[in-house]
Amino acid sequence: MAEWLWDHGGEGFAQVYRTDEVLFDAASPYQRVRVVRTPMFGRMLVLDDAVQTSEADEFCYHELLAHLPLVTHPAPKRVLIVGGGDGGLLEEALKHPVERAVMVEIDRMVVDATLRWIPQIPGEAFEDPRTELRIEDGFAYVRGCAERFDVALVDSTDPQGPSVPLFGAAFYGDLHRLLGEDGVLAVQSGSPLYQQDLVAEVRRNLRQHFPVVRTYLACVPSYPGVLWTFTLASKRHDPKALDPQQVDRRVAGLGLRYYTGLQHVASLNPPPFLRDVLEA
Ligand code: SAM
């Protein structure tokens, strides 16, 4: 029988989804992991009560979190992903001519549930010879890591439990140490509508370590409120310096459905009603 799933965004606000079937529902040591089937978004990954990604619109989120920072770096070869257990971000990153991608996800159940029930999201990314999947805490991994990376991407759950340190200044300082001189970092930074404090905190914490900090927008229809932010931090390269033609040349032939040169510019130039939130 159909049920309704409520994803509570902000105070007094939720987005509601009809779920026609529960394909997987189990508790890991970190969270409740569910895969449900919905008429609007197809199969959806839900952690605790928060929608993480869906078959229908995963590309909106993953393309923006992967390609905008990868294109900002002149020639990324080594990529680090923290979180991102569904593998959708890894799949996007591997579309570039990178040589190595290390993904550090704390919860094996998220990887296994996605591979079993929504395998089209990671595709072949976990079998790619360039991929190293590590099941461990991303904060501890980054703190102890001696390897250097060109681009780091943080695809975490909203700050709760083990993901809280992934939004802190200490973590961003550790990531700065792992990145080379051209290094670029991008993180998911929450809703610009009901998580404005989080957006501001991420920006403040990144500014402690990086000279270039840019918050950018994407539309992710399965997330409450649809609009979502990511924040890029970089040691020297500013994504705003790229023109649409340069971006289009870098992503030509990748078969993308959201990210283009014009979307690059649009994402980095919020409408006036959000400018104060995103650029404060
Ligand atoms: N796109 C999603 C969103 O914005 O809601 C995030 C998706 S991804 C599935 C988030 C992942 O971060 C989860 O699988 C979770 O287990 C992982 N995670 C949370 N804290 C972590 C940590 N400290 N180290 C590594 N992974 C972590």
PDB file of C-alpha atoms and ligand atoms in Angstrom:
ATOM      1  CA  MET A   1       0.000   0.000   0.000  1.00  0.00           C
ATOM      2  CA  ALA A   2       1.238   3.495  -0.824  1.00  0.00           C
ATOM      3  CA  GLU A   3       2.618   5.557   2.025  1.00  0.00           C
ATOM      4  CA  TRP A   4       3.862   9.120   2.215  1.00  0.00           C
ATOM      5  CA  LEU A   5       7.458   9.948   3.106  1.00  0.00           C
ATOM      6  CA  TRP A   6       8.041  13.309   4.760  1.00  0.00           C
ATOM      7  CA  ASP A   7      11.437  15.000   4.395  1.00  0.00           C
ATOM      8  CA  HIS A   8      11.367  17.851   6.893  1.00  0.00           C
ATOM      9  CA  GLY A   9      13.434  20.695   5.537  1.00  0.00           C
ATOM     10  CA  GLY A  10      13.130  23.757   7.726  1.00  0.00           C
ATOM     11  CA  GLU A  11      10.837  24.793  10.544  1.00  0.00           C
ATOM     12  CA  GLY A  12       7.233  24.203   9.474  1.00  0.00           C
ATOM     13  CA  PHE A  13       8.218  22.920   6.048  1.00  0.00           C
ATOM     14  CA  ALA A  14       8.474  19.464   4.457  1.00  0.00           C
ATOM     15  CA  GLN A  15       8.506  17.916   1.007  1.00  0.00           C
ATOM     16  CA  VAL A  16       6.298  14.825   0.768  1.00  0.00           C
ATOM     17  CA  TYR A  17       6.727  11.864  -1.613  1.00  0.00           C
ATOM     18  CA  ARG A  18       4.382   8.974  -2.308  1.00  0.00           C
ATOM     19  CA  THR A  19       6.241   5.714  -1.873  1.00  0.00           C
ATOM     20  CA  ASP A  20       4.703   2.756  -3.666  1.00  0.00           C
ATOM     21  CA  GLU A  21       7.182   0.154  -2.478  1.00  0.00           C
ATOM     22  CA  VAL A  22       9.905  -0.218   0.150  1.00  0.00           C
ATOM     23  CA  LEU A  23      12.729  -2.181  -1.493  1.00  0.00           C
ATOM     24  CA  PHE A  24      15.203  -2.046   1.389  1.00  0.00           C
ATOM     25  CA  ASP A  25      14.953  -0.890   5.001  1.00  0.00           C
ATOM     26  CA  ALA A  26      17.650  -1.615   7.590  1.00  0.00           C
ATOM     27  CA  ALA A  27      19.588   0.073  10.368  1.00  0.00           C
ATOM     28  CA  SER A  28      23.357   0.415   9.989  1.00  0.00           C
ATOM     29  CA  PRO A  29      25.563   1.458  12.930  1.00  0.00           C
ATOM     30  CA  TYR A  30      25.238   5.032  11.634  1.00  0.00           C
ATOM     31  CA  GLN A  31      21.729   5.518  10.230  1.00  0.00           C
ATOM     32  CA  ARG A  32      18.522   4.002   8.919  1.00  0.00           C
ATOM     33  CA  VAL A  33      19.063   3.133   5.255  1.00  0.00           C
ATOM     34  CA  ARG A  34      16.061   2.865   2.920  1.00  0.00           C
ATOM     35  CA  VAL A  35      15.489   2.459  -0.793  1.00  0.00           C
ATOM     36  CA  VAL A  36      11.918   3.239  -1.841  1.00  0.00           C
ATOM     37  CA  ARG A  37      10.084   3.436  -5.156  1.00  0.00           C
ATOM     38  CA  THR A  38       8.245   6.666  -5.911  1.00  0.00           C
ATOM     39  CA  PRO A  39       6.124   7.629  -8.932  1.00  0.00           C
ATOM     40  CA  MET A  40       7.838  10.989  -9.429  1.00  0.00           C
ATOM     41  CA  PHE A  41      11.528  10.202  -8.868  1.00  0.00           C
ATOM     42  CA  GLY A  42      11.792   6.442  -9.382  1.00  0.00           C
ATOM     43  CA  ARG A  43      13.958   4.667  -6.827  1.00  0.00           C
ATOM     44  CA  MET A  44      15.187   6.872  -4.009  1.00  0.00           C
ATOM     45  CA  LEU A  45      17.880   6.498  -1.358  1.00  0.00           C
ATOM     46  CA  VAL A  46      16.716   7.787   2.039  1.00  0.00           C
ATOM     47  CA  LEU A  47      19.002   8.041   5.092  1.00  0.00           C
ATOM     48  CA  ASP A  48      17.135   8.459   8.355  1.00  0.00           C
ATOM     49  CA  ASP A  49      14.287  10.614   7.025  1.00  0.00           C
ATOM     50  CA  ALA A  50      16.269  12.648   4.508  1.00  0.00           C
ATOM     51  CA  VAL A  51      16.174  12.031   0.755  1.00  0.00           C
ATOM     52  CA  GLN A  52      19.754  11.622  -0.497  1.00  0.00           C
ATOM     53  CA  THR A  53      19.389  10.950  -4.177  1.00  0.00           C
ATOM     54  CA  SER A  54      17.009   9.528  -6.747  1.00  0.00           C
ATOM     55  CA  GLU A  55      17.125   7.675 -10.016  1.00  0.00           C
ATOM     56  CA  ALA A  56      15.368  10.531 -11.838  1.00  0.00           C
ATOM     57  CA  ASP A  57      17.385  13.560 -10.735  1.00  0.00           C
ATOM     58  CA  GLU A  58      20.690  12.334  -9.296  1.00  0.00           C
ATOM     59  CA  PHE A  59      22.521  13.934 -12.226  1.00  0.00           C
ATOM     60  CA  CYS A  60      21.399  17.427 -11.154  1.00  0.00           C
ATOM     61  CA  TYR A  61      23.265  17.164  -7.856  1.00  0.00           C
ATOM     62  CA  HIS A  62      26.189  14.968  -8.917  1.00  0.00           C
ATOM     63  CA  GLU A  63      27.055  16.851 -12.115  1.00  0.00           C
ATOM     64  CA  LEU A  64      27.247  20.166 -10.294  1.00  0.00           C
ATOM     65  CA  LEU A  65      29.255  18.867  -7.349  1.00  0.00           C
ATOM     66  CA  ALA A  66      31.701  17.032  -9.659  1.00  0.00           C
ATOM     67  CA  HIS A  67      32.205  18.987 -12.845  1.00  0.00           C
ATOM     68  CA  LEU A  68      32.278  22.610 -11.696  1.00  0.00           C
ATOM     69  CA  PRO A  69      35.316  22.035  -9.409  1.00  0.00           C
ATOM     70  CA  LEU A  70      36.963  19.553 -11.803  1.00  0.00           C
ATOM     71  CA  VAL A  71      36.749  22.096 -14.619  1.00  0.00           C
ATOM     72  CA  THR A  72      38.068  24.846 -12.330  1.00  0.00           C
ATOM     73  CA  HIS A  73      41.281  22.812 -11.854  1.00  0.00           C
ATOM     74  CA  PRO A  74      43.462  23.015 -14.991  1.00  0.00           C
ATOM     75  CA  ALA A  75      44.242  19.269 -15.198  1.00  0.00           C
ATOM     76  CA  PRO A  76      42.914  17.122 -12.332  1.00  0.00           C
ATOM     77  CA  LYS A  77      44.515  13.690 -12.051  1.00  0.00           C
ATOM     78  CA  ARG A  78      43.891  12.680  -8.425  1.00  0.00           C
ATOM     79  CA  VAL A  79      40.466  13.081  -6.840  1.00  0.00           C
ATOM     80  CA  LEU A  80      39.365  12.488  -3.248  1.00  0.00           C
ATOM     81  CA  ILE A  81      35.678  11.997  -2.403  1.00  0.00           C
ATOM     82  CA  VAL A  82      34.495  12.019   1.217  1.00  0.00           C
ATOM     83  CA  GLY A  83      31.037  10.478   1.745  1.00  0.00           C
ATOM     84  CA  GLY A  84      29.081   9.939  -1.468  1.00  0.00           C
ATOM     85  CA  GLY A  85      28.231   6.282  -0.716  1.00  0.00           C
ATOM     86  CA  ASP A  86      25.740   6.026  -3.587  1.00  0.00           C
ATOM     87  CA  GLY A  87      28.633   6.367  -6.064  1.00  0.00           C
ATOM     88  CA  GLY A  88      26.891   8.927  -8.297  1.00  0.00           C
ATOM     89  CA  LEU A  89      29.528  11.582  -7.664  1.00  0.00           C
ATOM     90  CA  LEU A  90      32.341   9.078  -8.232  1.00  0.00           C
ATOM     91  CA  GLU A  91      30.803   8.126 -11.571  1.00  0.00           C
ATOM     92  CA  GLU A  92      30.749  11.778 -12.670  1.00  0.00           C
ATOM     93  CA  ALA A  93      34.341  12.410 -11.538  1.00  0.00           C
ATOM     94  CA  LEU A  94      35.573   9.380 -13.494  1.00  0.00           C
ATOM     95  CA  LYS A  95      34.195  10.881 -16.722  1.00  0.00           C
ATOM     96  CA  HIS A  96      37.273  13.152 -16.654  1.00  0.00           C
ATOM     97  CA  PRO A  97      40.725  11.812 -17.562  1.00  0.00           C
ATOM     98  CA  VAL A  98      41.635  11.345 -13.891  1.00  0.00           C
ATOM     99  CA  GLU A  99      44.186   8.707 -12.928  1.00  0.00           C
ATOM    100  CA  ARG A 100      42.992   7.931  -9.419  1.00  0.00           C
ATOM    101  CA  ALA A 101      39.860   8.449  -7.324  1.00  0.00           C
ATOM    102  CA  VAL A 102      39.800   7.609  -3.634  1.00  0.00           C
ATOM    103  CA  MET A 103      36.346   7.505  -2.048  1.00  0.00           C
ATOM    104  CA  VAL A 104      36.026   7.389   1.740  1.00  0.00           C
ATOM    105  CA  GLU A 105      32.543   6.456   2.919  1.00  0.00           C
ATOM    106  CA  ILE A 106      31.813   5.592   6.551  1.00  0.00           C
ATOM    107  CA  ASP A 107      28.815   3.313   5.950  1.00  0.00           C
ATOM    108  CA  ARG A 108      29.193   0.165   3.825  1.00  0.00           C
ATOM    109  CA  MET A 109      25.436  -0.389   3.914  1.00  0.00           C
ATOM    110  CA  VAL A 110      24.864   2.739   1.782  1.00  0.00           C
ATOM    111  CA  VAL A 111      27.226   1.426  -0.916  1.00  0.00           C
ATOM    112  CA  ASP A 112      25.758  -2.083  -0.835  1.00  0.00           C
ATOM    113  CA  ALA A 113      22.112  -0.949  -0.834  1.00  0.00           C
ATOM    114  CA  THR A 114      22.722   1.348  -3.803  1.00  0.00           C
ATOM    115  CA  LEU A 115      24.582  -1.316  -5.761  1.00  0.00           C
ATOM    116  CA  ARG A 116      21.783  -3.816  -5.130  1.00  0.00           C
ATOM    117  CA  TRP A 117      18.747  -1.577  -5.638  1.00  0.00           C
ATOM    118  CA  ILE A 118      19.780   1.487  -7.707  1.00  0.00           C
ATOM    119  CA  PRO A 119      22.864   0.264  -9.621  1.00  0.00           C
ATOM    120  CA  GLN A 120      22.306   2.778 -12.394  1.00  0.00           C
ATOM    121  CA  ILE A 121      23.443   5.585 -10.046  1.00  0.00           C
ATOM    122  CA  PRO A 122      27.054   4.379  -9.578  1.00  0.00           C
ATOM    123  CA  GLY A 123      27.120   2.535 -12.925  1.00  0.00           C
ATOM    124  CA  GLU A 124      30.523   0.829 -13.194  1.00  0.00           C
ATOM    125  CA  ALA A 125      32.270   3.400 -10.984  1.00  0.00           C
ATOM    126  CA  PHE A 126      33.116   1.045  -8.119  1.00  0.00           C
ATOM    127  CA  GLU A 127      34.681  -1.499 -10.536  1.00  0.00           C
ATOM    128  CA  ASP A 128      36.747   1.142 -12.333  1.00  0.00           C
ATOM    129  CA  PRO A 129      40.464   0.321 -11.880  1.00  0.00           C
ATOM    130  CA  ARG A 130      41.120   3.966 -10.974  1.00  0.00           C
ATOM    131  CA  THR A 131      38.798   3.736  -7.941  1.00  0.00           C
ATOM    132  CA  GLU A 132      39.871   2.939  -4.398  1.00  0.00           C
ATOM    133  CA  LEU A 133      36.879   2.593  -2.056  1.00  0.00           C
ATOM    134  CA  ARG A 134      37.668   2.888   1.641  1.00  0.00           C
ATOM    135  CA  ILE A 135      35.036   2.210   4.292  1.00  0.00           C
ATOM    136  CA  GLU A 136      36.083   4.449   7.154  1.00  0.00           C
ATOM    137  CA  ASP A 137      35.494   7.836   8.729  1.00  0.00           C
ATOM    138  CA  GLY A 138      36.413  10.577   6.252  1.00  0.00           C
ATOM    139  CA  PHE A 139      37.540  13.004   8.955  1.00  0.00           C
ATOM    140  CA  ALA A 140      40.034  10.516  10.440  1.00  0.00           C
ATOM    141  CA  TYR A 141      41.205   9.449   6.966  1.00  0.00           C
ATOM    142  CA  VAL A 142      41.927  13.010   5.873  1.00  0.00           C
ATOM    143  CA  ARG A 143      43.692  13.808   9.147  1.00  0.00           C
ATOM    144  CA  GLY A 144      46.094  10.875   8.764  1.00  0.00           C
ATOM    145  CA  CYS A 145      46.524  10.946   4.978  1.00  0.00           C
ATOM    146  CA  ALA A 146      49.919  11.649   3.405  1.00  0.00           C
ATOM    147  CA  GLU A 147      48.759  11.415  -0.235  1.00  0.00           C
ATOM    148  CA  ARG A 148      48.256  14.588  -2.311  1.00  0.00           C
ATOM    149  CA  PHE A 149      45.148  15.302  -4.402  1.00  0.00           C
ATOM    150  CA  ASP A 150      44.196  17.826  -7.085  1.00  0.00           C
ATOM    151  CA  VAL A 151      40.477  17.984  -6.274  1.00  0.00           C
ATOM    152  CA  ALA A 152      38.564  17.020  -3.121  1.00  0.00           C
ATOM    153  CA  LEU A 153      34.766  16.647  -3.087  1.00  0.00           C
ATOM    154  CA  VAL A 154      32.733  16.346   0.100  1.00  0.00           C
ATOM    155  CA  ASP A 155      29.356  14.668  -0.472  1.00  0.00           C
ATOM    156  CA  SER A 156      28.104  14.287   3.058  1.00  0.00           C
ATOM    157  CA  THR A 157      24.771  13.978   4.767  1.00  0.00           C
ATOM    158  CA  ASP A 158      23.555  17.177   6.436  1.00  0.00           C
ATOM    159  CA  PRO A 159      25.453  17.862   9.681  1.00  0.00           C
ATOM    160  CA  GLN A 160      24.301  15.174  12.056  1.00  0.00           C
ATOM    161  CA  GLY A 161      26.251  12.445  13.868  1.00  0.00           C
ATOM    162  CA  PRO A 162      29.486  11.480  12.042  1.00  0.00           C
ATOM    163  CA  SER A 163      29.064  14.137   9.368  1.00  0.00           C
ATOM    164  CA  VAL A 164      29.221  17.089  11.823  1.00  0.00           C
ATOM    165  CA  PRO A 165      33.067  17.379  11.679  1.00  0.00           C
ATOM    166  CA  LEU A 166      32.907  17.379   7.868  1.00  0.00           C
ATOM    167  CA  PHE A 167      31.562  20.955   8.000  1.00  0.00           C
ATOM    168  CA  GLY A 168      34.192  22.287  10.422  1.00  0.00           C
ATOM    169  CA  ALA A 169      37.212  24.545   9.937  1.00  0.00           C
ATOM    170  CA  ALA A 170      39.616  21.840  11.214  1.00  0.00           C
ATOM    171  CA  PHE A 171      38.518  19.450   8.451  1.00  0.00           C
ATOM    172  CA  TYR A 172      38.867  22.145   5.791  1.00  0.00           C
ATOM    173  CA  GLY A 173      42.372  22.892   7.095  1.00  0.00           C
ATOM    174  CA  ASP A 174      43.302  19.210   6.754  1.00  0.00           C
ATOM    175  CA  LEU A 175      41.913  19.140   3.200  1.00  0.00           C
ATOM    176  CA  HIS A 176      43.935  22.256   2.353  1.00  0.00           C
ATOM    177  CA  ARG A 177      47.079  20.342   3.405  1.00  0.00           C
ATOM    178  CA  LEU A 178      46.191  17.405   1.107  1.00  0.00           C
ATOM    179  CA  LEU A 179      45.634  19.588  -1.952  1.00  0.00           C
ATOM    180  CA  GLY A 180      48.350  20.663  -4.385  1.00  0.00           C
ATOM    181  CA  GLU A 181      49.051  24.284  -5.377  1.00  0.00           C
ATOM    182  CA  ASP A 182      46.249  24.245  -7.960  1.00  0.00           C
ATOM    183  CA  GLY A 183      43.985  22.443  -5.471  1.00  0.00           C
ATOM    184  CA  VAL A 184      40.207  22.815  -5.599  1.00  0.00           C
ATOM    185  CA  LEU A 185      37.681  21.658  -3.007  1.00  0.00           C
ATOM    186  CA  ALA A 186      33.885  21.553  -3.281  1.00  0.00           C
ATOM    187  CA  VAL A 187      31.358  20.607  -0.620  1.00  0.00           C
ATOM    188  CA  GLN A 188      27.598  20.283  -0.451  1.00  0.00           C
ATOM    189  CA  SER A 189      26.535  23.206   1.731  1.00  0.00           C
ATOM    190  CA  GLY A 190      22.780  22.815   2.217  1.00  0.00           C
ATOM    191  CA  SER A 191      19.588  24.606   1.293  1.00  0.00           C
ATOM    192  CA  PRO A 192      19.782  28.343   0.562  1.00  0.00           C
ATOM    193  CA  LEU A 193      16.178  28.618   1.812  1.00  0.00           C
ATOM    194  CA  TYR A 194      16.116  26.891   5.195  1.00  0.00           C
ATOM    195  CA  GLN A 195      19.791  26.233   5.990  1.00  0.00           C
ATOM    196  CA  GLN A 196      21.153  29.741   5.534  1.00  0.00           C
ATOM    197  CA  ASP A 197      23.137  29.497   8.779  1.00  0.00           C
ATOM    198  CA  LEU A 198      24.851  26.374   7.450  1.00  0.00           C
ATOM    199  CA  VAL A 199      25.717  28.070   4.147  1.00  0.00           C
ATOM    200  CA  ALA A 200      27.236  30.994   6.057  1.00  0.00           C
ATOM    201  CA  GLU A 201      29.132  28.727   8.463  1.00  0.00           C
ATOM    202  CA  VAL A 202      30.650  26.661   5.631  1.00  0.00           C
ATOM    203  CA  ARG A 203      31.773  29.829   3.875  1.00  0.00           C
ATOM    204  CA  ARG A 204      33.271  31.254   7.083  1.00  0.00           C
ATOM    205  CA  ASN A 205      35.130  28.025   7.847  1.00  0.00           C
ATOM    206  CA  LEU A 206      36.479  27.671   4.307  1.00  0.00           C
ATOM    207  CA  ARG A 207      37.666  31.288   4.276  1.00  0.00           C
ATOM    208  CA  GLN A 208      39.957  30.506   7.207  1.00  0.00           C
ATOM    209  CA  HIS A 209      42.065  28.393   4.823  1.00  0.00           C
ATOM    210  CA  PHE A 210      41.321  29.258   1.187  1.00  0.00           C
ATOM    211  CA  PRO A 211      41.593  32.637  -0.615  1.00  0.00           C
ATOM    212  CA  VAL A 212      38.864  31.813  -3.169  1.00  0.00           C
ATOM    213  CA  VAL A 213      35.435  30.782  -1.812  1.00  0.00           C
ATOM    214  CA  ARG A 214      32.379  30.635  -4.108  1.00  0.00           C
ATOM    215  CA  THR A 215      28.933  29.323  -3.245  1.00  0.00           C
ATOM    216  CA  TYR A 216      26.936  28.149  -6.247  1.00  0.00           C
ATOM    217  CA  LEU A 217      23.397  26.911  -6.883  1.00  0.00           C
ATOM    218  CA  ALA A 218      21.691  23.980  -8.519  1.00  0.00           C
ATOM    219  CA  CYS A 219      18.104  22.797  -8.850  1.00  0.00           C
ATOM    220  CA  VAL A 220      17.642  19.344  -7.330  1.00  0.00           C
ATOM    221  CA  PRO A 221      13.903  18.596  -7.616  1.00  0.00           C
ATOM    222  CA  SER A 222      13.898  15.709  -5.119  1.00  0.00           C
ATOM    223  CA  TYR A 223      15.326  17.883  -2.323  1.00  0.00           C
ATOM    224  CA  PRO A 224      12.974  19.940  -0.148  1.00  0.00           C
ATOM    225  CA  GLY A 225      12.707  23.392  -1.676  1.00  0.00           C
ATOM    226  CA  VAL A 226      14.498  22.229  -4.879  1.00  0.00           C
ATOM    227  CA  LEU A 227      17.264  24.857  -4.725  1.00  0.00           C
ATOM    228  CA  TRP A 228      20.572  23.563  -3.320  1.00  0.00           C
ATOM    229  CA  THR A 229      24.004  25.043  -2.663  1.00  0.00           C
ATOM    230  CA  PHE A 230      27.547  23.829  -3.077  1.00  0.00           C
ATOM    231  CA  THR A 231      30.596  25.785  -1.995  1.00  0.00           C
ATOM    232  CA  LEU A 232      33.887  25.720  -3.862  1.00  0.00           C
ATOM    233  CA  ALA A 233      37.163  26.707  -2.220  1.00  0.00           C
ATOM    234  CA  SER A 234      40.402  26.995  -4.082  1.00  0.00           C
ATOM    235  CA  LYS A 235      44.048  27.882  -3.554  1.00  0.00           C
ATOM    236  CA  ARG A 236      44.322  30.014  -6.686  1.00  0.00           C
ATOM    237  CA  HIS A 237      41.791  29.246  -9.451  1.00  0.00           C
ATOM    238  CA  ASP A 238      38.498  31.157  -9.477  1.00  0.00           C
ATOM    239  CA  PRO A 239      35.618  29.416 -11.291  1.00  0.00           C
ATOM    240  CA  LYS A 240      34.204  32.862 -12.113  1.00  0.00           C
ATOM    241  CA  ALA A 241      37.207  33.469 -14.366  1.00  0.00           C
ATOM    242  CA  LEU A 242      36.127  30.700 -16.763  1.00  0.00           C
ATOM    243  CA  ASP A 243      33.973  31.639 -19.730  1.00  0.00           C
ATOM    244  CA  PRO A 244      31.223  29.332 -21.061  1.00  0.00           C
ATOM    245  CA  GLN A 245      33.248  28.296 -24.106  1.00  0.00           C
ATOM    246  CA  GLN A 246      36.168  27.125 -21.961  1.00  0.00           C
ATOM    247  CA  VAL A 247      33.786  25.072 -19.824  1.00  0.00           C
ATOM    248  CA  ASP A 248      32.028  23.570 -22.854  1.00  0.00           C
ATOM    249  CA  ARG A 249      35.371  22.477 -24.308  1.00  0.00           C
ATOM    250  CA  ARG A 250      36.290  20.681 -21.060  1.00  0.00           C
ATOM    251  CA  VAL A 251      33.004  18.747 -20.834  1.00  0.00           C
ATOM    252  CA  ALA A 252      32.481  18.085 -24.561  1.00  0.00           C
ATOM    253  CA  GLY A 253      31.532  14.463 -25.171  1.00  0.00           C
ATOM    254  CA  LEU A 254      30.844  13.627 -21.511  1.00  0.00           C
ATOM    255  CA  GLY A 255      27.093  13.292 -22.181  1.00  0.00           C
ATOM    256  CA  LEU A 256      26.053  15.648 -19.376  1.00  0.00           C
ATOM    257  CA  ARG A 257      22.406  16.595 -18.844  1.00  0.00           C
ATOM    258  CA  TYR A 258      22.703  19.645 -16.569  1.00  0.00           C
ATOM    259  CA  TYR A 259      26.180  21.160 -16.462  1.00  0.00           C
ATOM    260  CA  THR A 260      27.171  23.307 -19.463  1.00  0.00           C
ATOM    261  CA  GLY A 261      29.183  26.482 -19.908  1.00  0.00           C
ATOM    262  CA  LEU A 262      26.077  28.639 -19.516  1.00  0.00           C
ATOM    263  CA  GLN A 263      24.931  26.686 -16.440  1.00  0.00           C
ATOM    264  CA  HIS A 264      28.395  27.193 -14.949  1.00  0.00           C
ATOM    265  CA  VAL A 265      27.899  30.953 -15.171  1.00  0.00           C
ATOM    266  CA  ALA A 266      24.267  30.790 -13.982  1.00  0.00           C
ATOM    267  CA  SER A 267      25.123  28.602 -10.977  1.00  0.00           C
ATOM    268  CA  LEU A 268      27.787  31.072  -9.846  1.00  0.00           C
ATOM    269  CA  ASN A 269      25.525  34.116 -10.283  1.00  0.00           C
ATOM    270  CA  PRO A 270      22.577  33.759  -7.908  1.00  0.00           C
ATOM    271  CA  PRO A 271      19.375  35.729  -8.399  1.00  0.00           C
ATOM    272  CA  PRO A 272      19.355  38.960  -6.357  1.00  0.00           C
ATOM    273  CA  PHE A 273      17.015  37.577  -3.661  1.00  0.00           C
ATOM    274  CA  LEU A 274      19.668  34.995  -2.730  1.00  0.00           C
ATOM    275  CA  ARG A 275      22.792  37.061  -3.329  1.00  0.00           C
ATOM    276  CA  ASP A 276      23.158  38.200   0.281  1.00  0.00           C
ATOM    277  CA  VAL A 277      22.831  34.635   1.551  1.00  0.00           C
ATOM    278  CA  LEU A 278      25.326  33.190  -0.903  1.00  0.00           C
ATOM    279  CA  GLU A 279      27.890  35.957  -0.961  1.00  0.00           C
ATOM    280  CA  ALA A 280      27.793  37.312   2.599  1.00  0.00           C
TER     281      ALA A 280
HETATM  282  N1  SAM B   1      23.686  13.930  -1.793  1.00  0.00           N
HETATM  283  C1  SAM B   1      23.392  13.720  -0.439  1.00  0.00           C
HETATM  284  C2  SAM B   1      22.792  14.871   0.310  1.00  0.00           C
HETATM  285  O1  SAM B   1      23.160  16.021   0.121  1.00  0.00           O
HETATM  286  O2  SAM B   1      21.909  14.622   1.092  1.00  0.00           O
HETATM  287  C3  SAM B   1      24.535  13.061   0.258  1.00  0.00           C
HETATM  288  C4  SAM B   1      24.615  11.666  -0.259  1.00  0.00           C
HETATM  289  S1  SAM B   1      25.803  10.595   0.333  1.00  0.00           S
HETATM  290  C5  SAM B   1      24.819   9.146   0.388  1.00  0.00           C
HETATM  291  C6  SAM B   1      26.168  11.049   2.003  1.00  0.00           C
HETATM  292  C7  SAM B   1      27.073  10.037   2.665  1.00  0.00           C
HETATM  293  O3  SAM B   1      27.932  10.637   3.621  1.00  0.00           O
HETATM  294  C8  SAM B   1      26.312   8.951   3.437  1.00  0.00           C
HETATM  295  O4  SAM B   1      26.411   7.733   2.756  1.00  0.00           O
HETATM  296  C9  SAM B   1      27.000   8.913   4.809  1.00  0.00           C
HETATM  297  O5  SAM B   1      27.162   7.600   5.313  1.00  0.00           O
HETATM  298  C10 SAM B   1      28.323   9.594   4.493  1.00  0.00           C
HETATM  299  N2  SAM B   1      29.044  10.123   5.660  1.00  0.00           N
HETATM  300  C11 SAM B   1      28.520  10.799   6.707  1.00  0.00           C
HETATM  301  N3  SAM B   1      29.499  11.088   7.599  1.00  0.00           N
HETATM  302  C12 SAM B   1      30.661  10.590   7.078  1.00  0.00           C
HETATM  303  C13 SAM B   1      32.015  10.571   7.529  1.00  0.00           C
HETATM  304  N4  SAM B   1      32.390  11.134   8.684  1.00  0.00           N
HETATM  305  N5  SAM B   1      32.937   9.980   6.738  1.00  0.00           N
HETATM  306  C14 SAM B   1      32.597   9.420   5.549  1.00  0.00           C
HETATM  307  N6  SAM B   1      31.326   9.396   5.084  1.00  0.00           N
HETATM  308  C15 SAM B   1      30.378   9.979   5.833  1.00  0.00           C
END
